[in-house]
């Protein structure tokens, strides 16, 4: 990865803790067991307590984590717990989230918050649950696109969204990951290889979903989101990214169930060249989708 982001330090911090302090060297990482091994109590929230992903509590020198259960996804719950572990260990977090003697902090994990400390804890959670060395090894046999992300989600026992973002960070393929709700984008991440194609614009939070897209079609039917239906079709590249080179893109989108959102994975239909600029007869592109 050549490109560095503002939260990479949080991911690296988690990976170092995992290796040096927690002594964990295999997947899946079990965040609930990990927290308990460090003397942190972990408890589930009642199912009727929605609107937040988790809660960090610190009083009388002891810490506890409560995680949301209204979304019945082991991956979502694991990410929520890992996010709270991040609040416990990341430098400066305890003072920031528990100011003036406060003992409770409610979190909204999942890369949807604009708060710096929430985003740092999200990236910490990704590094804790999907450390680069172990994740890239698992990627070698995972396949491509949404199929690969779903395979890795099962392997790591993580949420589909978090797995997709980590996949985008570590893959050598051109891929864009977009989460949306109703007809608006919540975030978009693009891999280094995708950015090397020089898209004309970066889809931003609040932008409308292209009306010709499969994502727009799926999001128009909340019942299909709830059933976690999946659609795929050739993408209209200019609708998503403005000016774009003459390369075909493939759009895969899946509903995220009770989370009420959809996850879109956009990839190149053909593998990119070998990086030497040679796309002629001696270096043919191979179709990634049969």
CSV table of N, CA and C in Angstrom, one decimal, residues 1 4 26 34 38 61 67 112 158 164 181 184-185 195 237 241 269 274 277:
chain,number,residue,atom,x,y,z
A,1,UNK,N,0.8,-1.2,0.0
A,1,UNK,CA,0.0,0.0,0.0
A,1,UNK,C,0.9,1.3,0.0
A,4,UNK,N,-1.3,6.5,2.3
A,4,UNK,CA,-1.5,6.4,3.7
A,4,UNK,C,-2.7,7.3,4.1
A,26,UNK,N,-3.4,-16.0,15.0
A,26,UNK,CA,-4.2,-16.8,14.0
A,26,UNK,C,-5.6,-16.2,14.0
A,34,UNK,N,-10.7,-11.9,24.3
A,34,UNK,CA,-9.5,-11.1,24.4
A,34,UNK,C,-9.7,-10.0,25.5
A,38,UNK,N,-8.0,-9.5,29.6
A,38,UNK,CA,-7.4,-8.3,30.0
A,38,UNK,C,-8.1,-7.7,31.2
A,61,UNK,N,-11.5,2.5,38.6
A,61,UNK,CA,-10.3,1.8,38.1
A,61,UNK,C,-10.6,0.6,37.3
A,67,UNK,N,-22.1,-4.5,24.4
A,67,UNK,CA,-22.3,-4.4,23.0
A,67,UNK,C,-23.7,-4.7,22.5
A,112,UNK,N,-19.4,5.2,10.1
A,112,UNK,CA,-20.5,6.2,9.7
A,112,UNK,C,-20.4,7.5,10.5
A,158,UNK,N,-16.1,-11.5,11.1
A,158,UNK,CA,-16.3,-10.0,11.1
A,158,UNK,C,-17.5,-9.6,10.3
A,164,UNK,N,-15.0,-5.7,4.0
A,164,UNK,CA,-14.9,-5.1,2.6
A,164,UNK,C,-13.9,-3.9,2.7
A,181,UNK,N,-27.5,4.1,2.3
A,181,UNK,CA,-28.7,4.0,3.0
A,181,UNK,C,-29.8,4.8,2.2
A,184,UNK,N,-28.8,7.5,-0.6
A,184,UNK,CA,-27.6,8.4,-0.3
A,184,UNK,C,-26.4,7.5,0.1
A,185,UNK,N,-25.3,7.9,-0.4
A,185,UNK,CA,-24.0,7.3,-0.1
A,185,UNK,C,-23.6,7.7,1.4
A,195,UNK,N,-7.7,3.9,-7.7
A,195,UNK,CA,-7.3,5.3,-7.8
A,195,UNK,C,-6.3,5.6,-8.9
A,237,UNK,N,-19.8,3.4,-15.3
A,237,UNK,CA,-18.7,4.0,-14.6
A,237,UNK,C,-18.8,5.5,-14.4
A,241,UNK,N,-18.4,7.7,-11.0
A,241,UNK,CA,-17.1,8.3,-10.8
A,241,UNK,C,-16.8,9.4,-11.8
A,269,UNK,N,-13.9,-5.4,-14.7
A,269,UNK,CA,-14.4,-6.6,-15.3
A,269,UNK,C,-13.1,-7.5,-15.7
A,274,UNK,N,0.1,-5.6,-16.2
A,274,UNK,CA,1.1,-6.0,-15.2
A,274,UNK,C,1.8,-4.8,-14.6
A,277,UNK,N,2.6,-1.0,-18.4
A,277,UNK,CA,1.9,-0.3,-19.4
A,277,UNK,C,1.7,-1.1,-20.7
